[in-house]
Amino acid sequence: MIGQQGIIDAYLCLLHLTAGILVESLFNAFATAAFFKFVVFSIFEMRYLLAIWKASRLMTSGEGWEAMRRELSVLYSRFYGILLGGILIMYEFHKFLRPLLLLLHSFWIPQIVTNVIRDSRKPLHPHYILGMTVTRLAILLYVFGCPQNFMRIEPDRSWCICLGIFMAVQALVLLLQHYLGSRWFIPRQILPEKYSYYRRFDQNGNHATDCAICMTAIDLTQRSNNCMVTPCDHFFHSAVCKDGWT
């Protein structure tokens, strides 16, 4: 998702440079915008992409610097290879520019799929989701929706509506994943079995009644929501200790 947004910013950088060359009177304005887009994708987004790669990568003790450098080179090669390949595809299939732009702005879909696979809990802040959706739509809605745009492109209101609905659906799914859970739209019958820490337990059994974290006594006669049980039948307070339990 971050890589795809970085590619979009790289294309916007090239687009601003091209527009500045074609319209000499506005060269300074377009060159400034291109410079800031270059800083965004080449420094901030690439560093963020690298941080995500390091966080999701499984480190092993036997790996050396050569293996890490090789994997980093593969990561950068993929990014810039896709960037250059996308330019060639847009040049060859410029008649299908609008479907390609729809495909390019499906950057929320990889995050949605990742959330489902990993069962992530609140991976993105709602302000980030809404902010990125609105700002990514602004340029395209101006170019293809404004009848007096400086690029003199004939407005296409129906395509702008389709783009807005497409982006809004992606953002809505991400927001629902944030509030309802990453797998809220997946039927329970096909989900893998998941252990419940609030499972029923035998109060008359010989279980330990001390909290495994704070070592205080637990009243098993209370509601089950106040007590959580591990797979090895250890008890701990859900309201007091679960935030500090790792």
mmCIF file of N, CA and C in Angstrom, residues 7-109:
data_model
loop_
_atom_site.group_PDB
_atom_site.id
_atom_site.type_symbol
_atom_site.label_atom_id
_atom_site.label_comp_id
_atom_site.label_asym_id
_atom_site.label_seq_id
_atom_site.Cartn_x
_atom_site.Cartn_y
_atom_site.Cartn_z
ATOM 1 N N ILE A 7 4.609 5.249 -5.685
ATOM 2 C CA ILE A 7 4.628 5.266 -7.146
ATOM 3 C C ILE A 7 3.715 6.374 -7.676
ATOM 4 N N ILE A 8 2.552 6.565 -7.049
ATOM 5 C CA ILE A 8 1.656 7.647 -7.462
ATOM 6 C C ILE A 8 2.342 9.003 -7.301
ATOM 7 N N ASP A 9 3.021 9.205 -6.175
ATOM 8 C CA ASP A 9 3.718 10.475 -5.958
ATOM 9 C C ASP A 9 4.868 10.664 -6.944
ATOM 10 N N ALA A 10 5.543 9.580 -7.315
ATOM 11 C CA ALA A 10 6.606 9.684 -8.318
ATOM 12 C C ALA A 10 6.030 10.099 -9.669
ATOM 13 N N TYR A 11 4.894 9.534 -10.042
ATOM 14 C CA TYR A 11 4.255 9.938 -11.295
ATOM 15 C C TYR A 11 3.804 11.404 -11.243
ATOM 16 N N LEU A 12 3.303 11.830 -10.100
ATOM 17 C CA LEU A 12 2.901 13.232 -9.967
ATOM 18 C C LEU A 12 4.100 14.161 -10.069
ATOM 19 N N CYS A 13 5.237 13.725 -9.545
ATOM 20 C CA CYS A 13 6.463 14.514 -9.674
ATOM 21 C C CYS A 13 6.834 14.684 -11.140
ATOM 22 N N LEU A 14 6.823 13.597 -11.901
ATOM 23 C CA LEU A 14 7.139 13.672 -13.322
ATOM 24 C C LEU A 14 6.101 14.492 -14.084
ATOM 25 N N LEU A 15 4.841 14.373 -13.690
ATOM 26 C CA LEU A 15 3.778 15.127 -14.355
ATOM 27 C C LEU A 15 3.937 16.630 -14.135
ATOM 28 N N HIS A 16 4.293 17.030 -12.916
ATOM 29 C CA HIS A 16 4.503 18.448 -12.649
ATOM 30 C C HIS A 16 5.715 18.989 -13.408
ATOM 31 N N LEU A 17 6.765 18.189 -13.495
ATOM 32 C CA LEU A 17 7.937 18.631 -14.267
ATOM 33 C C LEU A 17 7.586 18.804 -15.738
ATOM 34 N N THR A 18 6.827 17.862 -16.290
ATOM 35 C CA THR A 18 6.427 17.959 -17.693
ATOM 36 C C THR A 18 5.533 19.171 -17.927
ATOM 37 N N ALA A 19 4.572 19.398 -17.022
ATOM 38 C CA ALA A 19 3.694 20.558 -17.163
ATOM 39 C C ALA A 19 4.474 21.857 -17.049
ATOM 40 N N GLY A 20 5.485 21.899 -16.179
ATOM 41 C CA GLY A 20 6.303 23.098 -16.054
ATOM 42 C C GLY A 20 7.111 23.392 -17.302
ATOM 43 N N ILE A 21 7.550 22.332 -17.990
ATOM 44 C CA ILE A 21 8.299 22.528 -19.233
ATOM 45 C C ILE A 21 7.380 23.016 -20.347
ATOM 46 N N LEU A 22 6.159 22.475 -20.394
ATOM 47 C CA LEU A 22 5.227 22.860 -21.445
ATOM 48 C C LEU A 22 4.665 24.255 -21.232
ATOM 49 N N VAL A 23 4.430 24.633 -19.996
ATOM 50 C CA VAL A 23 3.880 25.962 -19.677
ATOM 51 C C VAL A 23 4.980 26.758 -18.992
ATOM 52 N N GLU A 24 5.735 27.522 -19.765
ATOM 53 C CA GLU A 24 6.907 28.198 -19.230
ATOM 54 C C GLU A 24 6.545 29.264 -18.199
ATOM 55 N N SER A 25 5.376 29.886 -18.355
ATOM 56 C CA SER A 25 4.986 30.938 -17.420
ATOM 57 C C SER A 25 4.729 30.403 -16.020
ATOM 58 N N LEU A 26 4.422 29.108 -15.908
ATOM 59 C CA LEU A 26 4.142 28.495 -14.605
ATOM 60 C C LEU A 26 5.234 27.509 -14.203
ATOM 61 N N PHE A 27 6.417 27.659 -14.791
ATOM 62 C CA PHE A 27 7.472 26.697 -14.523
ATOM 63 C C PHE A 27 7.878 26.696 -13.054
ATOM 64 N N ASN A 28 8.015 27.881 -12.445
ATOM 65 C CA ASN A 28 8.456 27.939 -11.044
ATOM 66 C C ASN A 28 7.469 27.239 -10.114
ATOM 67 N N ALA A 29 6.172 27.448 -10.362
ATOM 68 C CA ALA A 29 5.152 26.832 -9.511
ATOM 69 C C ALA A 29 5.168 25.313 -9.662
ATOM 70 N N PHE A 30 5.221 24.829 -10.900
ATOM 71 C CA PHE A 30 5.215 23.389 -11.126
ATOM 72 C C PHE A 30 6.525 22.758 -10.659
ATOM 73 N N ALA A 31 7.638 23.436 -10.838
ATOM 74 C CA ALA A 31 8.914 22.888 -10.383
ATOM 75 C C ALA A 31 8.946 22.768 -8.864
ATOM 76 N N THR A 32 8.346 23.735 -8.165
ATOM 77 C CA THR A 32 8.280 23.662 -6.699
ATOM 78 C C THR A 32 7.420 22.481 -6.247
ATOM 79 N N ALA A 33 6.271 22.310 -6.907
ATOM 80 C CA ALA A 33 5.403 21.176 -6.566
ATOM 81 C C ALA A 33 6.096 19.853 -6.862
ATOM 82 N N ALA A 34 6.831 19.795 -7.988
ATOM 83 C CA ALA A 34 7.551 18.571 -8.335
ATOM 84 C C ALA A 34 8.645 18.271 -7.314
ATOM 85 N N PHE A 35 9.310 19.327 -6.820
ATOM 86 C CA PHE A 35 10.360 19.117 -5.823
ATOM 87 C C PHE A 35 9.791 18.530 -4.538
ATOM 88 N N PHE A 36 8.670 19.064 -4.075
ATOM 89 C CA PHE A 36 8.068 18.545 -2.841
ATOM 90 C C PHE A 36 7.566 17.119 -3.038
ATOM 91 N N LYS A 37 7.020 16.802 -4.207
ATOM 92 C CA LYS A 37 6.596 15.425 -4.476
ATOM 93 C C LYS A 37 7.794 14.483 -4.499
ATOM 94 N N PHE A 38 8.918 14.969 -5.043
ATOM 95 C CA PHE A 38 10.125 14.152 -5.064
ATOM 96 C C PHE A 38 10.608 13.871 -3.641
ATOM 97 N N VAL A 39 10.559 14.883 -2.780
ATOM 98 C CA VAL A 39 10.969 14.692 -1.389
ATOM 99 C C VAL A 39 10.044 13.699 -0.689
ATOM 100 N N VAL A 40 8.737 13.788 -0.972
ATOM 101 C CA VAL A 40 7.768 12.915 -0.307
ATOM 102 C C VAL A 40 8.022 11.455 -0.649
ATOM 103 N N PHE A 41 8.164 11.143 -1.946
ATOM 104 C CA PHE A 41 8.267 9.728 -2.310
ATOM 105 C C PHE A 41 9.682 9.175 -2.149
ATOM 106 N N SER A 42 10.712 9.998 -2.354
ATOM 107 C CA SER A 42 12.076 9.474 -2.318
ATOM 108 C C SER A 42 12.665 9.423 -0.915
ATOM 109 N N ILE A 43 12.145 10.246 -0.005
ATOM 110 C CA ILE A 43 12.699 10.277 1.355
ATOM 111 C C ILE A 43 11.710 9.697 2.358
ATOM 112 N N PHE A 44 10.559 10.339 2.484
ATOM 113 C CA PHE A 44 9.633 9.948 3.546
ATOM 114 C C PHE A 44 8.988 8.588 3.275
ATOM 115 N N GLU A 45 8.408 8.423 2.075
ATOM 116 C CA GLU A 45 7.706 7.171 1.807
ATOM 117 C C GLU A 45 8.664 5.995 1.663
ATOM 118 N N MET A 46 9.836 6.219 1.093
ATOM 119 C CA MET A 46 10.806 5.133 1.004
ATOM 120 C C MET A 46 11.330 4.733 2.378
ATOM 121 N N ARG A 47 11.527 5.707 3.257
ATOM 122 C CA ARG A 47 11.946 5.384 4.624
ATOM 123 C C ARG A 47 10.836 4.647 5.369
ATOM 124 N N TYR A 48 9.612 5.063 5.153
ATOM 125 C CA TYR A 48 8.487 4.385 5.779
ATOM 126 C C TYR A 48 8.364 2.964 5.242
ATOM 127 N N LEU A 49 8.550 2.799 3.931
ATOM 128 C CA LEU A 49 8.505 1.471 3.337
ATOM 129 C C LEU A 49 9.616 0.585 3.892
ATOM 130 N N LEU A 50 10.786 1.164 4.081
ATOM 131 C CA LEU A 50 11.898 0.408 4.646
ATOM 132 C C LEU A 50 11.635 0.018 6.100
ATOM 133 N N ALA A 51 11.027 0.931 6.865
ATOM 134 C CA ALA A 51 10.693 0.612 8.262
ATOM 135 C C ALA A 51 9.667 -0.513 8.346
ATOM 136 N N ILE A 52 8.681 -0.499 7.446
ATOM 137 C CA ILE A 52 7.683 -1.570 7.421
ATOM 138 C C ILE A 52 8.333 -2.897 7.045
ATOM 139 N N TRP A 53 9.251 -2.847 6.079
ATOM 140 C CA TRP A 53 9.950 -4.063 5.664
ATOM 141 C C TRP A 53 10.768 -4.640 6.816
ATOM 142 N N LYS A 54 11.450 -3.792 7.571
ATOM 143 C CA LYS A 54 12.249 -4.272 8.693
ATOM 144 C C LYS A 54 11.364 -4.826 9.799
ATOM 145 N N ALA A 55 10.201 -4.212 10.021
ATOM 146 C CA ALA A 55 9.309 -4.674 11.087
ATOM 147 C C ALA A 55 8.669 -6.012 10.747
ATOM 148 N N SER A 56 8.358 -6.228 9.472
ATOM 149 C CA SER A 56 7.684 -7.467 9.084
ATOM 150 C C SER A 56 8.652 -8.589 8.736
ATOM 151 N N ARG A 57 9.940 -8.279 8.668
ATOM 152 C CA ARG A 57 10.929 -9.278 8.283
ATOM 153 C C ARG A 57 11.336 -10.093 9.502
ATOM 154 N N LEU A 58 11.413 -11.399 9.335
ATOM 155 C CA LEU A 58 11.817 -12.286 10.416
ATOM 156 C C LEU A 58 13.336 -12.335 10.472
ATOM 157 N N MET A 59 13.900 -11.859 11.577
ATOM 158 C CA MET A 59 15.349 -11.842 11.740
ATOM 159 C C MET A 59 15.824 -13.172 12.320
ATOM 160 N N THR A 60 16.897 -13.700 11.766
ATOM 161 C CA THR A 60 17.503 -14.924 12.287
ATOM 162 C C THR A 60 18.948 -14.634 12.647
ATOM 163 N N SER A 61 19.451 -15.363 13.603
ATOM 164 C CA SER A 61 20.790 -15.087 14.123
ATOM 165 C C SER A 61 21.884 -15.369 13.099
ATOM 166 N N GLY A 62 21.648 -16.266 12.154
ATOM 167 C CA GLY A 62 22.689 -16.635 11.207
ATOM 168 C C GLY A 62 22.814 -15.687 10.027
ATOM 169 N N GLU A 63 21.912 -14.710 9.903
ATOM 170 C CA GLU A 63 21.948 -13.811 8.765
ATOM 171 C C GLU A 63 23.020 -12.747 8.964
ATOM 172 N N GLY A 64 23.683 -12.410 7.869
ATOM 173 C CA GLY A 64 24.692 -11.377 7.908
ATOM 174 C C GLY A 64 24.280 -10.161 7.118
ATOM 175 N N TRP A 65 25.226 -9.210 7.042
ATOM 176 C CA TRP A 65 24.936 -7.970 6.343
ATOM 177 C C TRP A 65 24.742 -8.210 4.845
ATOM 178 N N GLU A 66 25.436 -9.206 4.276
ATOM 179 C CA GLU A 66 25.325 -9.473 2.845
ATOM 180 C C GLU A 66 23.908 -9.910 2.474
ATOM 181 N N ALA A 67 23.316 -10.770 3.298
ATOM 182 C CA ALA A 67 21.951 -11.229 3.024
ATOM 183 C C ALA A 67 20.958 -10.078 3.123
ATOM 184 N N MET A 68 21.130 -9.215 4.129
ATOM 185 C CA MET A 68 20.235 -8.073 4.274
ATOM 186 C C MET A 68 20.384 -7.096 3.112
ATOM 187 N N ARG A 69 21.620 -6.862 2.695
ATOM 188 C CA ARG A 69 21.831 -5.949 1.577
ATOM 189 C C ARG A 69 21.249 -6.511 0.287
ATOM 190 N N ARG A 70 21.320 -7.838 0.117
ATOM 191 C CA ARG A 70 20.748 -8.462 -1.066
ATOM 192 C C ARG A 70 19.233 -8.310 -1.078
ATOM 193 N N GLU A 71 18.599 -8.488 0.068
ATOM 194 C CA GLU A 71 17.153 -8.333 0.138
ATOM 195 C C GLU A 71 16.741 -6.881 -0.063
ATOM 196 N N LEU A 72 17.545 -5.946 0.452
ATOM 197 C CA LEU A 72 17.255 -4.538 0.233
ATOM 198 C C LEU A 72 17.353 -4.166 -1.245
ATOM 199 N N SER A 73 18.342 -4.706 -1.917
ATOM 200 C CA SER A 73 18.479 -4.422 -3.344
ATOM 201 C C SER A 73 17.292 -4.963 -4.123
ATOM 202 N N VAL A 74 16.776 -6.127 -3.703
ATOM 203 C CA VAL A 74 15.583 -6.675 -4.352
ATOM 204 C C VAL A 74 14.384 -5.765 -4.114
ATOM 205 N N LEU A 75 14.246 -5.243 -2.891
ATOM 206 C CA LEU A 75 13.130 -4.347 -2.563
ATOM 207 C C LEU A 75 13.168 -3.090 -3.422
ATOM 208 N N TYR A 76 14.331 -2.445 -3.521
ATOM 209 C CA TYR A 76 14.450 -1.230 -4.323
ATOM 210 C C TYR A 76 14.301 -1.541 -5.816
ATOM 211 N N SER A 77 14.797 -2.679 -6.246
ATOM 212 C CA SER A 77 14.675 -3.039 -7.661
ATOM 213 C C SER A 77 13.215 -3.244 -8.044
ATOM 214 N N ARG A 78 12.453 -3.865 -7.158
ATOM 215 C CA ARG A 78 11.035 -4.045 -7.439
ATOM 216 C C ARG A 78 10.309 -2.707 -7.523
ATOM 217 N N PHE A 79 10.626 -1.811 -6.601
ATOM 218 C CA PHE A 79 9.934 -0.523 -6.580
ATOM 219 C C PHE A 79 10.205 0.257 -7.860
ATOM 220 N N TYR A 80 11.469 0.441 -8.193
ATOM 221 C CA TYR A 80 11.798 1.242 -9.370
ATOM 222 C C TYR A 80 11.504 0.486 -10.661
ATOM 223 N N GLY A 81 11.529 -0.852 -10.642
ATOM 224 C CA GLY A 81 11.119 -1.608 -11.811
ATOM 225 C C GLY A 81 9.643 -1.424 -12.112
ATOM 226 N N ILE A 82 8.814 -1.487 -11.070
ATOM 227 C CA ILE A 82 7.381 -1.251 -11.252
ATOM 228 C C ILE A 82 7.137 0.190 -11.693
ATOM 229 N N LEU A 83 7.917 1.130 -11.149
ATOM 230 C CA LEU A 83 7.769 2.536 -11.527
ATOM 231 C C LEU A 83 8.036 2.736 -13.022
ATOM 232 N N LEU A 84 9.148 2.214 -13.515
ATOM 233 C CA LEU A 84 9.478 2.360 -14.929
ATOM 234 C C LEU A 84 8.541 1.539 -15.814
ATOM 235 N N GLY A 85 8.183 0.349 -15.349
ATOM 236 C CA GLY A 85 7.244 -0.462 -16.120
ATOM 237 C C GLY A 85 5.880 0.194 -16.242
ATOM 238 N N GLY A 86 5.442 0.859 -15.191
ATOM 239 C CA GLY A 86 4.165 1.562 -15.261
ATOM 240 C C GLY A 86 4.178 2.693 -16.268
ATOM 241 N N ILE A 87 5.313 3.390 -16.379
ATOM 242 C CA ILE A 87 5.418 4.466 -17.378
ATOM 243 C C ILE A 87 5.288 3.898 -18.787
ATOM 244 N N LEU A 88 5.961 2.766 -19.038
ATOM 245 C CA LEU A 88 5.868 2.139 -20.353
ATOM 246 C C LEU A 88 4.459 1.651 -20.648
ATOM 247 N N ILE A 89 3.794 1.080 -19.647
ATOM 248 C CA ILE A 89 2.428 0.584 -19.848
ATOM 249 C C ILE A 89 1.481 1.750 -20.149
ATOM 250 N N MET A 90 1.618 2.854 -19.418
ATOM 251 C CA MET A 90 0.752 4.008 -19.679
ATOM 252 C C MET A 90 1.013 4.604 -21.061
ATOM 253 N N TYR A 91 2.263 4.552 -21.498
ATOM 254 C CA TYR A 91 2.587 5.088 -22.824
ATOM 255 C C TYR A 91 1.999 4.201 -23.923
ATOM 256 N N GLU A 92 2.110 2.883 -23.762
ATOM 257 C CA GLU A 92 1.609 1.975 -24.785
ATOM 258 C C GLU A 92 0.084 1.890 -24.795
ATOM 259 N N PHE A 93 -0.520 1.990 -23.617
ATOM 260 C CA PHE A 93 -1.975 1.855 -23.498
ATOM 261 C C PHE A 93 -2.597 3.171 -23.034
ATOM 262 N N HIS A 94 -2.165 4.272 -23.651
ATOM 263 C CA HIS A 94 -2.679 5.580 -23.238
ATOM 264 C C HIS A 94 -4.168 5.731 -23.552
ATOM 265 N N LYS A 95 -4.687 4.921 -24.465
ATOM 266 C CA LYS A 95 -6.118 4.982 -24.762
ATOM 267 C C LYS A 95 -6.945 4.434 -23.595
ATOM 268 N N PHE A 96 -6.331 3.625 -22.764
ATOM 269 C CA PHE A 96 -7.019 3.060 -21.593
ATOM 270 C C PHE A 96 -6.504 3.725 -20.311
ATOM 271 N N LEU A 97 -6.256 5.025 -20.396
ATOM 272 C CA LEU A 97 -5.671 5.736 -19.258
ATOM 273 C C LEU A 97 -6.588 5.720 -18.042
ATOM 274 N N ARG A 98 -7.870 5.892 -18.245
ATOM 275 C CA ARG A 98 -8.779 5.974 -17.105
ATOM 276 C C ARG A 98 -8.909 4.641 -16.358
ATOM 277 N N PRO A 99 -9.049 3.495 -17.041
ATOM 278 C CA PRO A 99 -9.011 2.227 -16.294
ATOM 279 C C PRO A 99 -7.691 2.003 -15.572
ATOM 280 N N LEU A 100 -6.585 2.447 -16.178
ATOM 281 C CA LEU A 100 -5.290 2.306 -15.511
ATOM 282 C C LEU A 100 -5.216 3.177 -14.264
ATOM 283 N N LEU A 101 -5.819 4.362 -14.320
ATOM 284 C CA LEU A 101 -5.844 5.227 -13.136
ATOM 285 C C LEU A 101 -6.703 4.616 -12.035
ATOM 286 N N LEU A 102 -7.790 3.959 -12.412
ATOM 287 C CA LEU A 102 -8.592 3.253 -11.408
ATOM 288 C C LEU A 102 -7.781 2.151 -10.743
ATOM 289 N N LEU A 103 -7.028 1.413 -11.565
ATOM 290 C CA LEU A 103 -6.184 0.350 -11.014
ATOM 291 C C LEU A 103 -5.094 0.926 -10.118
ATOM 292 N N LEU A 104 -4.529 2.063 -10.512
ATOM 293 C CA LEU A 104 -3.468 2.679 -9.722
ATOM 294 C C LEU A 104 -3.983 3.178 -8.379
ATOM 295 N N HIS A 105 -5.249 3.603 -8.344
ATOM 296 C CA HIS A 105 -5.821 4.133 -7.104
ATOM 297 C C HIS A 105 -6.595 3.069 -6.320
ATOM 298 N N SER A 106 -6.213 1.830 -6.505
ATOM 299 C CA SER A 106 -6.747 0.748 -5.674
ATOM 300 C C SER A 106 -5.743 0.385 -4.586
ATOM 301 N N PHE A 107 -5.020 1.407 -4.080
ATOM 302 C CA PHE A 107 -3.927 1.131 -3.134
ATOM 303 C C PHE A 107 -4.414 0.697 -1.763
ATOM 304 N N TRP A 108 -5.708 0.880 -1.448
ATOM 305 C CA TRP A 108 -6.212 0.404 -0.158
ATOM 306 C C TRP A 108 -6.465 -1.103 -0.170
ATOM 307 N N ILE A 109 -6.633 -1.697 -1.349
ATOM 308 C CA ILE A 109 -6.982 -3.126 -1.425
ATOM 309 C C ILE A 109 -5.890 -4.018 -0.836
#
